[in-house]
mmCIF file of C-alpha atoms in Angstrom:
data_model
loop_
_atom_site.group_PDB
_atom_site.id
_atom_site.type_symbol
_atom_site.label_atom_id
_atom_site.label_comp_id
_atom_site.label_asym_id
_atom_site.label_seq_id
_atom_site.Cartn_x
_atom_site.Cartn_y
_atom_site.Cartn_z
ATOM 1 C CA MET A 1 -32.337 40.224 22.083
ATOM 2 C CA ILE A 2 -29.784 39.039 24.736
ATOM 3 C CA LEU A 3 -30.710 35.455 24.458
ATOM 4 C CA SER A 4 -29.902 35.268 20.833
ATOM 5 C CA LYS A 5 -26.310 36.451 21.190
ATOM 6 C CA LEU A 6 -25.589 33.422 23.347
ATOM 7 C CA ARG A 7 -26.686 30.729 20.954
ATOM 8 C CA SER A 8 -23.370 29.658 19.812
ATOM 9 C CA ALA A 9 -23.340 26.039 21.001
ATOM 10 C CA THR A 10 -24.291 23.266 18.519
ATOM 11 C CA THR A 11 -26.902 20.944 20.133
ATOM 12 C CA ILE A 12 -28.303 17.644 19.138
ATOM 13 C CA LEU A 13 -31.581 16.622 20.621
ATOM 14 C CA ARG A 14 -31.789 12.984 21.770
ATOM 15 C CA PRO A 15 -34.591 11.240 23.572
ATOM 16 C CA SER A 16 -33.979 9.674 26.952
ATOM 17 C CA ALA A 17 -35.762 6.871 28.766
ATOM 18 C CA ALA A 18 -34.073 7.857 32.132
ATOM 19 C CA ARG A 19 -37.003 8.574 34.409
ATOM 20 C CA GLY A 20 -39.019 10.023 31.560
ATOM 21 C CA PHE A 21 -36.707 13.106 31.281
ATOM 22 C CA ALA A 22 -35.840 14.490 27.839
ATOM 23 C CA SER A 23 -32.060 14.918 27.254
ATOM 24 C CA ALA A 24 -29.788 16.617 24.838
ATOM 25 C CA THR A 25 -26.146 16.319 23.763
ATOM 26 C CA VAL A 26 -24.463 19.719 23.718
ATOM 27 C CA LYS A 27 -21.291 20.502 21.766
ATOM 28 C CA LEU A 28 -18.670 22.101 23.971
ATOM 29 C CA ALA A 29 -15.852 24.615 23.176
ATOM 30 C CA GLY A 30 -12.373 23.088 22.842
ATOM 31 C CA TYR A 31 -9.436 23.392 25.308
ATOM 32 C CA GLU A 32 -5.987 24.805 25.207
ATOM 33 C CA THR A 33 -3.651 22.197 26.577
ATOM 34 C CA PHE A 34 -0.234 21.795 28.033
ATOM 35 C CA LYS A 35 1.793 18.548 28.296
ATOM 36 C CA LEU A 36 -1.420 16.453 27.871
ATOM 37 C CA ASP A 37 -1.935 13.542 25.531
ATOM 38 C CA GLU A 38 -4.264 14.845 22.932
ATOM 39 C CA LYS A 39 -5.871 11.420 22.718
ATOM 40 C CA SER A 40 -7.042 11.521 26.341
ATOM 41 C CA LEU A 41 -8.555 15.034 26.771
ATOM 42 C CA PRO A 42 -11.906 15.856 28.284
ATOM 43 C CA PRO A 43 -14.968 15.231 26.040
ATOM 44 C CA THR A 44 -16.080 17.956 23.691
ATOM 45 C CA GLN A 45 -19.678 17.228 24.090
ATOM 46 C CA ALA A 46 -21.958 16.670 27.100
ATOM 47 C CA SER A 47 -25.309 15.099 27.714
ATOM 48 C CA ILE A 48 -27.797 16.731 30.017
ATOM 49 C CA ASN A 49 -31.357 15.854 30.976
ATOM 50 C CA THR A 50 -34.257 18.030 32.169
ATOM 51 C CA GLU A 51 -33.822 17.179 35.916
ATOM 52 C CA GLU A 52 -30.047 18.121 35.866
ATOM 53 C CA ALA A 53 -30.630 21.335 33.727
ATOM 54 C CA LEU A 54 -33.292 22.668 36.058
ATOM 55 C CA LYS A 55 -31.252 21.948 39.140
ATOM 56 C CA TYR A 56 -28.131 23.671 37.705
ATOM 57 C CA TYR A 57 -30.247 26.617 36.587
ATOM 58 C CA LYS A 58 -31.907 26.953 39.951
ATOM 59 C CA ASP A 59 -28.627 26.615 41.883
ATOM 60 C CA MET A 60 -26.758 29.258 39.780
ATOM 61 C CA LEU A 61 -29.653 31.588 40.048
ATOM 62 C CA ILE A 62 -29.664 31.182 43.863
ATOM 63 C CA VAL A 63 -25.967 32.154 43.988
ATOM 64 C CA ARG A 64 -26.627 35.106 41.618
ATOM 65 C CA ARG A 65 -29.592 36.505 43.584
ATOM 66 C CA MET A 66 -27.750 35.908 46.955
ATOM 67 C CA GLU A 67 -24.792 37.897 45.783
ATOM 68 C CA ILE A 68 -27.022 40.757 44.411
ATOM 69 C CA ALA A 69 -28.867 40.787 47.874
ATOM 70 C CA CYS A 70 -25.399 40.859 49.656
ATOM 71 C CA ASP A 71 -24.522 43.917 47.482
ATOM 72 C CA ASN A 72 -27.643 45.761 48.661
ATOM 73 C CA LEU A 73 -27.025 44.824 52.327
ATOM 74 C CA TYR A 74 -23.542 46.054 52.132
ATOM 75 C CA LYS A 75 -24.571 49.387 50.654
ATOM 76 C CA ASN A 76 -27.127 49.703 53.432
ATOM 77 C CA LYS A 77 -24.305 48.997 55.905
ATOM 78 C CA GLU A 78 -25.918 45.862 57.187
ATOM 79 C CA ILE A 79 -22.877 43.905 55.955
ATOM 80 C CA ARG A 80 -19.498 45.400 56.972
ATOM 81 C CA GLY A 81 -15.878 44.607 56.435
ATOM 82 C CA PHE A 82 -14.515 42.782 53.450
ATOM 83 C CA CYS A 83 -16.948 41.337 50.952
ATOM 84 C CA HIS A 84 -16.074 39.762 47.620
ATOM 85 C CA LEU A 85 -18.970 38.832 45.266
ATOM 86 C CA CYS A 86 -18.830 36.026 42.690
ATOM 87 C CA ASP A 87 -21.705 36.961 40.430
ATOM 88 C CA GLY A 88 -20.759 36.020 36.858
ATOM 89 C CA GLN A 89 -18.706 33.087 38.009
ATOM 90 C CA GLU A 90 -21.566 30.884 39.194
ATOM 91 C CA ALA A 91 -20.874 28.028 36.739
ATOM 92 C CA ILE A 92 -17.640 27.261 38.415
ATOM 93 C CA ALA A 93 -18.917 26.264 41.918
ATOM 94 C CA ILE A 94 -22.056 24.609 40.660
ATOM 95 C CA GLY A 95 -20.401 22.857 37.851
ATOM 96 C CA MET A 96 -17.670 21.390 40.033
ATOM 97 C CA GLU A 97 -20.230 20.130 42.542
ATOM 98 C CA ALA A 98 -21.995 18.428 39.568
ATOM 99 C CA ALA A 99 -18.893 16.445 38.913
ATOM 100 C CA LEU A 100 -17.546 15.763 42.506
ATOM 101 C CA THR A 101 -18.830 14.420 45.763
ATOM 102 C CA TRP A 102 -18.507 15.923 49.191
ATOM 103 C CA GLU A 103 -15.731 13.275 49.840
ATOM 104 C CA ASP A 104 -13.560 15.424 47.516
ATOM 105 C CA CYS A 105 -11.862 18.270 49.202
ATOM 106 C CA ILE A 106 -12.076 21.891 48.113
ATOM 107 C CA ILE A 107 -10.131 24.973 49.456
ATOM 108 C CA THR A 108 -10.374 28.325 47.969
ATOM 109 C CA ALA A 109 -9.516 32.040 48.451
ATOM 110 C CA TYR A 110 -11.922 34.711 49.734
ATOM 111 C CA ARG A 111 -14.448 34.916 46.802
ATOM 112 C CA ASP A 112 -15.980 31.853 48.341
ATOM 113 C CA HIS A 113 -19.782 32.325 48.735
ATOM 114 C CA GLY A 114 -20.630 30.052 45.643
ATOM 115 C CA GLN A 115 -18.348 27.274 47.064
ATOM 116 C CA ALA A 116 -20.056 27.569 50.504
ATOM 117 C CA TYR A 117 -23.409 27.115 48.933
ATOM 118 C CA GLY A 118 -22.212 24.198 46.874
ATOM 119 C CA ARG A 119 -20.867 22.574 49.965
ATOM 120 C CA GLY A 120 -24.136 22.631 51.784
ATOM 121 C CA ASP A 121 -24.593 26.052 53.446
ATOM 122 C CA THR A 122 -28.029 27.617 52.846
ATOM 123 C CA PRO A 123 -28.516 31.160 51.621
ATOM 124 C CA PHE A 124 -29.889 31.963 55.119
ATOM 125 C CA GLN A 125 -26.696 30.739 56.743
ATOM 126 C CA ILE A 126 -24.475 32.495 54.275
ATOM 127 C CA ILE A 127 -26.263 35.853 54.476
ATOM 128 C CA SER A 128 -26.440 35.526 58.273
ATOM 129 C CA GLU A 129 -22.710 34.946 58.353
ATOM 130 C CA LEU A 130 -22.010 37.989 56.328
ATOM 131 C CA MET A 131 -24.183 40.080 58.598
ATOM 132 C CA GLY A 132 -22.288 38.794 61.643
ATOM 133 C CA LYS A 133 -25.318 36.897 63.111
ATOM 134 C CA LYS A 134 -25.038 33.802 65.320
ATOM 135 C CA THR A 135 -27.143 31.843 62.859
ATOM 136 C CA GLY A 136 -24.377 32.238 60.272
ATOM 137 C CA SER A 137 -22.320 29.402 58.907
ATOM 138 C CA THR A 138 -19.535 29.853 61.436
ATOM 139 C CA GLY A 139 -21.588 31.759 64.117
ATOM 140 C CA GLY A 140 -21.053 35.121 62.651
ATOM 141 C CA LYS A 141 -17.326 35.050 63.407
ATOM 142 C CA GLY A 142 -15.884 34.313 59.894
ATOM 143 C CA GLY A 143 -17.644 36.763 57.624
ATOM 144 C CA SER A 144 -17.207 36.829 53.928
ATOM 145 C CA MET A 145 -13.686 35.477 53.586
ATOM 146 C CA HIS A 146 -13.833 32.467 56.111
ATOM 147 C CA PHE A 147 -16.576 30.112 55.193
ATOM 148 C CA TYR A 148 -15.683 26.569 56.378
ATOM 149 C CA ARG A 149 -17.580 23.221 56.508
ATOM 150 C CA LYS A 150 -15.288 20.398 57.506
ATOM 151 C CA LYS A 151 -17.925 17.748 57.474
ATOM 152 C CA ASN A 152 -18.409 18.287 53.713
ATOM 153 C CA ASN A 153 -14.638 18.725 53.128
ATOM 154 C CA PHE A 154 -14.758 22.473 52.461
ATOM 155 C CA TYR A 155 -11.729 24.002 54.044
ATOM 156 C CA GLY A 156 -12.301 27.705 53.245
ATOM 157 C CA GLY A 157 -12.390 30.580 52.517
ATOM 158 C CA ASN A 158 -8.879 32.067 53.106
ATOM 159 C CA GLY A 159 -8.143 35.740 53.444
ATOM 160 C CA ILE A 160 -4.470 35.804 52.689
ATOM 161 C CA VAL A 161 -3.639 35.827 48.965
ATOM 162 C CA GLY A 162 -2.374 32.498 47.908
ATOM 163 C CA ALA A 163 -2.128 30.997 51.338
ATOM 164 C CA GLN A 164 -4.532 28.168 50.574
ATOM 165 C CA CYS A 165 -2.300 26.896 47.798
ATOM 166 C CA ALA A 166 -0.050 25.181 50.261
ATOM 167 C CA VAL A 167 -2.878 23.680 52.182
ATOM 168 C CA GLY A 168 -4.578 21.995 49.246
ATOM 169 C CA PRO A 169 -1.673 19.695 48.458
ATOM 170 C CA GLY A 170 -1.623 18.760 52.165
ATOM 171 C CA LEU A 171 -5.302 17.661 51.809
ATOM 172 C CA ALA A 172 -4.224 15.709 48.723
ATOM 173 C CA PHE A 173 -1.418 13.999 50.708
ATOM 174 C CA GLY A 174 -4.002 12.951 53.284
ATOM 175 C CA ILE A 175 -6.294 11.512 50.555
ATOM 176 C CA LYS A 176 -3.358 9.518 49.004
ATOM 177 C CA TYR A 177 -2.030 8.421 52.450
ATOM 178 C CA LEU A 178 -5.624 6.999 53.379
ATOM 179 C CA GLY A 179 -5.954 5.336 50.149
ATOM 180 C CA ARG A 180 -9.024 7.144 49.076
ATOM 181 C CA LYS A 181 -10.227 7.729 45.484
ATOM 182 C CA ASN A 182 -10.781 11.403 45.832
ATOM 183 C CA ILE A 183 -9.136 14.673 44.808
ATOM 184 C CA SER A 184 -8.183 17.953 46.452
ATOM 185 C CA VAL A 185 -9.346 20.970 44.476
ATOM 186 C CA THR A 186 -7.000 23.853 45.233
ATOM 187 C CA MET A 187 -8.436 27.100 43.928
ATOM 188 C CA TYR A 188 -6.732 30.360 43.580
ATOM 189 C CA GLY A 189 -7.219 33.567 41.355
ATOM 190 C CA ASP A 190 -5.030 34.947 38.564
ATOM 191 C CA GLY A 191 -3.863 37.596 41.125
ATOM 192 C CA ALA A 192 -2.421 34.875 43.263
ATOM 193 C CA ALA A 193 -0.727 33.115 40.439
ATOM 194 C CA ASN A 194 2.451 35.065 41.037
ATOM 195 C CA GLN A 195 2.678 34.005 44.762
ATOM 196 C CA GLY A 196 5.755 32.000 45.637
ATOM 197 C CA GLN A 197 4.008 29.428 47.878
ATOM 198 C CA LEU A 198 1.985 28.218 44.896
ATOM 199 C CA TYR A 199 5.063 26.981 43.185
ATOM 200 C CA GLU A 200 6.515 25.416 46.357
ATOM 201 C CA ALA A 201 3.284 23.560 46.798
ATOM 202 C CA ALA A 202 3.069 22.532 43.121
ATOM 203 C CA ASN A 203 6.614 21.185 43.288
ATOM 204 C CA MET A 204 5.781 18.856 46.234
ATOM 205 C CA ALA A 205 2.508 17.804 44.684
ATOM 206 C CA LYS A 206 4.380 16.682 41.541
ATOM 207 C CA LEU A 207 7.313 15.028 43.454
ATOM 208 C CA TRP A 208 4.743 13.001 45.507
ATOM 209 C CA ASN A 209 2.313 12.597 42.601
ATOM 210 C CA LEU A 210 -0.573 13.780 44.633
ATOM 211 C CA PRO A 211 -4.252 13.818 43.517
ATOM 212 C CA CYS A 212 -4.362 17.626 43.592
ATOM 213 C CA VAL A 213 -6.078 19.779 40.951
ATOM 214 C CA PHE A 214 -4.833 23.312 41.080
ATOM 215 C CA VAL A 215 -7.559 25.581 39.678
ATOM 216 C CA CYS A 216 -6.789 29.147 38.635
ATOM 217 C CA GLU A 217 -9.982 31.172 38.318
ATOM 218 C CA ASN A 218 -8.870 33.733 35.780
ATOM 219 C CA ASN A 219 -11.516 36.584 35.810
ATOM 220 C CA ARG A 220 -9.046 38.743 33.970
ATOM 221 C CA TYR A 221 -8.227 41.180 36.771
ATOM 222 C CA GLY A 222 -6.256 40.893 39.946
ATOM 223 C CA MET A 223 -7.890 43.584 42.065
ATOM 224 C CA GLY A 224 -7.686 46.391 39.589
ATOM 225 C CA THR A 225 -4.828 45.142 37.468
ATOM 226 C CA SER A 226 -5.273 43.290 34.147
ATOM 227 C CA THR A 227 -3.546 39.998 33.886
ATOM 228 C CA LYS A 228 -1.907 41.374 30.700
ATOM 229 C CA ARG A 229 -0.169 43.963 32.750
ATOM 230 C CA ALA A 230 0.591 41.750 35.860
ATOM 231 C CA ALA A 231 1.734 38.446 34.385
ATOM 232 C CA ALA A 232 4.691 38.032 32.115
ATOM 233 C CA ASN A 233 3.037 34.702 31.145
ATOM 234 C CA ASP A 234 -0.671 34.835 31.266
ATOM 235 C CA LYS A 235 -1.191 31.318 30.137
ATOM 236 C CA PHE A 236 -1.637 30.235 33.696
ATOM 237 C CA TYR A 237 -2.275 26.588 32.817
ATOM 238 C CA THR A 238 1.265 26.326 31.700
ATOM 239 C CA ARG A 239 2.899 27.854 34.692
ATOM 240 C CA LEU A 240 3.149 24.851 37.032
ATOM 241 C CA ASP A 241 5.409 23.098 34.605
ATOM 242 C CA PRO A 242 5.969 20.096 34.617
ATOM 243 C CA ILE A 243 2.452 19.631 35.872
ATOM 244 C CA PRO A 244 0.196 19.330 32.824
ATOM 245 C CA GLY A 245 -2.629 21.741 32.414
ATOM 246 C CA LEU A 246 -5.525 23.005 30.284
ATOM 247 C CA ARG A 247 -7.577 26.183 29.782
ATOM 248 C CA ILE A 248 -11.378 25.851 29.737
ATOM 249 C CA ASP A 249 -14.463 28.065 29.341
ATOM 250 C CA GLY A 250 -15.839 28.730 32.774
ATOM 251 C CA GLN A 251 -19.045 30.348 31.649
ATOM 252 C CA ASN A 252 -20.556 27.012 30.443
ATOM 253 C CA ILE A 253 -21.544 24.798 33.347
ATOM 254 C CA LEU A 254 -21.440 21.730 31.205
ATOM 255 C CA THR A 255 -17.869 22.352 30.227
ATOM 256 C CA VAL A 256 -16.887 22.788 33.943
ATOM 257 C CA ARG A 257 -18.797 19.581 34.985
ATOM 258 C CA GLU A 258 -17.240 17.464 32.243
ATOM 259 C CA VAL A 259 -13.646 18.721 32.775
ATOM 260 C CA PHE A 260 -13.852 18.084 36.560
ATOM 261 C CA LYS A 261 -15.161 14.542 35.896
ATOM 262 C CA TRP A 262 -12.302 13.965 33.667
ATOM 263 C CA ALA A 263 -9.880 15.584 36.158
ATOM 264 C CA LYS A 264 -10.913 13.289 38.950
ATOM 265 C CA ASP A 265 -10.448 10.172 36.755
ATOM 266 C CA PHE A 266 -7.074 11.568 35.663
ATOM 267 C CA CYS A 267 -5.800 11.921 39.334
ATOM 268 C CA ASN A 268 -7.361 8.664 40.424
ATOM 269 C CA ALA A 269 -5.452 6.887 37.705
ATOM 270 C CA ASP A 270 -2.254 7.939 39.637
ATOM 271 C CA LYS A 271 -1.215 10.309 36.939
ATOM 272 C CA GLY A 272 -0.550 13.038 39.540
ATOM 273 C CA PRO A 273 -1.605 16.665 39.838
ATOM 274 C CA LEU A 274 -3.230 18.865 37.231
ATOM 275 C CA CYS A 275 -3.586 22.524 36.574
ATOM 276 C CA ILE A 276 -6.885 23.931 35.188
ATOM 277 C CA GLU A 277 -7.230 27.624 34.186
ATOM 278 C CA ILE A 278 -10.840 28.650 34.081
ATOM 279 C CA ASP A 279 -11.642 31.522 31.875
ATOM 280 C CA THR A 280 -14.292 33.453 33.669
ATOM 281 C CA TYR A 281 -15.486 36.994 34.639
ATOM 282 C CA ARG A 282 -16.695 38.857 37.645
ATOM 283 C CA TYR A 283 -19.437 41.479 37.266
ATOM 284 C CA HIS A 284 -18.702 43.365 40.495
ATOM 285 C CA GLY A 285 -15.437 44.866 41.379
ATOM 286 C CA HIS A 286 -12.797 43.078 43.290
ATOM 287 C CA SER A 287 -14.499 43.823 46.547
ATOM 288 C CA MET A 288 -17.378 46.078 47.614
ATOM 289 C CA SER A 289 -14.922 48.892 48.023
ATOM 290 C CA ASP A 290 -14.193 48.711 44.255
ATOM 291 C CA PRO A 291 -16.653 50.168 41.825
ATOM 292 C CA GLY A 292 -15.163 47.961 39.199
ATOM 293 C CA ILE A 293 -15.206 50.552 36.387
ATOM 294 C CA SER A 294 -12.056 52.616 37.003
ATOM 295 C CA TYR A 295 -9.867 50.048 35.162
ATOM 296 C CA ARG A 296 -12.373 48.548 32.766
ATOM 297 C CA GLN A 297 -15.264 49.975 30.621
ATOM 298 C CA ARG A 298 -18.912 49.537 31.435
ATOM 299 C CA GLU A 299 -19.232 48.310 27.807
ATOM 300 C CA GLU A 300 -16.902 45.487 28.533
ATOM 301 C CA VAL A 301 -18.914 44.211 31.404
ATOM 302 C CA GLN A 302 -22.148 44.558 29.432
ATOM 303 C CA ASP A 303 -20.689 42.600 26.547
ATOM 304 C CA ILE A 304 -19.883 39.735 28.789
ATOM 305 C CA ARG A 305 -23.299 39.823 30.308
ATOM 306 C CA GLN A 306 -24.834 39.572 26.847
ATOM 307 C CA THR A 307 -22.570 37.088 25.206
ATOM 308 C CA ARG A 308 -21.113 34.752 28.029
ATOM 309 C CA ASP A 309 -23.395 34.967 30.990
ATOM 310 C CA PRO A 310 -23.422 31.483 32.515
ATOM 311 C CA ILE A 311 -27.062 31.475 33.569
ATOM 312 C CA LEU A 312 -28.343 32.731 30.171
ATOM 313 C CA THR A 313 -25.989 30.258 28.479
ATOM 314 C CA LEU A 314 -27.735 27.359 30.297
ATOM 315 C CA ARG A 315 -31.114 28.919 29.762
ATOM 316 C CA ASN A 316 -30.477 28.863 26.081
ATOM 317 C CA ILE A 317 -29.519 25.248 26.114
ATOM 318 C CA ILE A 318 -32.657 24.342 28.035
ATOM 319 C CA VAL A 319 -35.016 26.265 25.797
ATOM 320 C CA ASP A 320 -33.259 25.347 22.425
ATOM 321 C CA ASN A 321 -33.306 21.632 23.239
ATOM 322 C CA LYS A 322 -36.801 21.619 24.643
ATOM 323 C CA LEU A 323 -35.596 20.326 27.989
ATOM 324 C CA SER A 324 -38.132 22.651 29.546
ATOM 325 C CA ASP A 325 -40.037 25.842 28.589
ATOM 326 C CA GLU A 326 -39.988 29.538 29.452
ATOM 327 C CA GLU A 327 -42.950 29.226 31.790
ATOM 328 C CA THR A 328 -41.147 26.754 33.974
ATOM 329 C CA LEU A 329 -38.012 28.796 34.115
ATOM 330 C CA LYS A 330 -39.935 31.805 35.118
ATOM 331 C CA LYS A 331 -41.511 29.879 37.929
ATOM 332 C CA ILE A 332 -38.037 29.039 39.125
ATOM 333 C CA ASP A 333 -37.007 32.649 38.767
ATOM 334 C CA THR A 334 -39.967 33.560 41.086
ATOM 335 C CA GLU A 335 -39.277 30.855 43.540
ATOM 336 C CA VAL A 336 -35.609 31.712 43.864
ATOM 337 C CA LYS A 337 -36.448 35.460 44.269
ATOM 338 C CA GLU A 338 -38.813 34.564 47.103
ATOM 339 C CA LEU A 339 -36.315 32.178 48.676
ATOM 340 C CA ILE A 340 -33.496 34.881 48.849
ATOM 341 C CA GLU A 341 -35.987 37.562 50.046
ATOM 342 C CA LYS A 342 -37.022 35.274 52.900
ATOM 343 C CA ALA A 343 -33.313 34.465 53.695
ATOM 344 C CA VAL A 344 -32.645 38.226 53.934
ATOM 345 C CA GLU A 345 -35.687 38.828 56.046
ATOM 346 C CA ASP A 346 -34.785 36.016 58.498
ATOM 347 C CA ALA A 347 -31.114 37.025 58.589
ATOM 348 C CA LYS A 348 -32.173 40.534 59.627
ATOM 349 C CA LYS A 349 -34.208 39.223 62.503
ATOM 350 C CA ALA A 350 -31.497 36.944 63.733
ATOM 351 C CA GLU A 351 -29.547 37.819 66.863
ATOM 352 C CA PHE A 352 -25.938 38.798 67.004
ATOM 353 C CA PRO A 353 -23.585 36.480 69.011
ATOM 354 C CA ASP A 354 -23.321 37.084 72.785
ATOM 355 C CA GLN A 355 -20.217 39.066 73.793
ATOM 356 C CA THR A 356 -18.939 35.884 75.620
ATOM 357 C CA GLU A 357 -18.471 34.392 72.194
ATOM 358 C CA LEU A 358 -15.352 36.666 71.833
ATOM 359 C CA LEU A 359 -13.495 34.432 74.301
ATOM 360 C CA LYS A 360 -14.513 31.079 72.700
ATOM 361 C CA ASP A 361 -12.845 29.133 69.960
ATOM 362 C CA VAL A 362 -9.563 30.786 70.900
ATOM 363 C CA TYR A 363 -8.241 27.777 72.799
ATOM 364 C CA ILE A 364 -9.537 24.191 72.711
ATOM 365 C CA GLU A 365 -11.930 23.455 75.579
ATOM 366 C CA PRO A 366 -10.289 20.830 77.798
ATOM 367 C CA GLN A 367 -12.152 17.623 78.227
ATOM 368 C CA GLU A 368 -11.710 14.813 80.763
ATOM 369 C CA ASP A 369 -10.040 12.384 78.386
ATOM 370 C CA TYR A 370 -7.751 14.994 76.631
ATOM 371 C CA PHE A 371 -4.055 14.476 76.823
ATOM 372 C CA ILE A 372 -1.764 17.595 76.814
ATOM 373 C CA ARG A 373 1.985 17.015 76.640
ATOM 374 C CA GLY A 374 3.913 19.130 79.032
ATOM 375 C CA VAL A 375 7.283 20.674 78.530
ATOM 376 C CA GLU A 376 8.544 17.897 80.767
ATOM 377 C CA TRP A 377 6.779 14.544 80.798
ATOM 378 C CA ASP A 378 5.848 14.767 84.411
ATOM 379 C CA GLN A 379 4.134 18.078 83.792
ATOM 380 C CA SER A 380 1.685 16.585 81.286
ATOM 381 C CA ARG A 381 -2.011 16.544 81.735
ATOM 382 C CA PHE A 382 -3.407 13.063 81.340
ATOM 383 C CA PRO A 383 -6.922 11.687 80.767
ATOM 384 C CA GLY A 384 -9.078 12.215 83.810
ATOM 385 C CA LYS A 385 -6.837 15.236 84.782
ATOM 386 C CA LYS A 386 -4.509 12.806 86.441
ATOM 387 C CA ALA A 387 -0.989 14.013 86.973
ATOM 388 C CA TYR A 388 2.001 11.844 85.851
#
């Protein structure tokens, strides 16, 4: 049975008086570390109650079903262009959000649907965006790679490999300059770990002691190339030396949550930047144009599904520790299935943007009180459209 293969975590059941919810303390896997004090590492156990467990379970399941729905829509040619799915990696986005607030900044690459959901976009908005509908997160103009939600400090969604790595430390500089107790999570994949701008940015982050957490999502393949073949040093958590780092299990949401809580405290103690390598796995190919089995065996994918699936891992924790029961989890499964089906149905009915939208968001719309500096001072445009 699949569930039995995932029962590797040692758990201790403990009662909780918090709002009447049961709770459990779960033993976590250890960490591989680089230039970190062994006495001040993240915890190796985590507490979780029923309310938290069911929320995490539902959120990860929403992302999973949303990605599967997008797969079907793409194959039906209702989603076009680039599309990078994150099923298998759900514990990262949802685990991070369990540790952070929307005052913390996140910037990532193009496998960003989970992060978009974690930062407040609904499945309907995300699916609409992928279908190019005006009800999408960015009005149907961004598509799969360019989700963005500034009000919740989500800065994309970036289509150029590694380009976001230089922007993340800039966000961290702003946080430090304003004296805020937040962090900038700068995410990139193992395929981007050989990009030069990452090291330029990391150098500045360390020089200025910025509250920047560099996060390498290592799903073992950069497009169709194994990290073993592409990286002379595949211990990515060591490669931003002298920035300290650690490697963690990205398939257990509690590990992700606890590490990012710790990482935020680390940076807020003015200890400077961190590098976290997250060991994860994607079930789909690199993008929808990649079948995902020309460079890896089907058996490899199936083995991860059976032994390290993030949703089944959490489901085991819930059931083994009597945080809830199978009947409740099945109800959530049904609820999420109906939610995603409704989102797809509504997105199909939504309208495409009007053609006039092609000319919008190219230049800023002038306002009465907007100042524009001219080449010469007396050519400037002043508030109220008054000339110099």
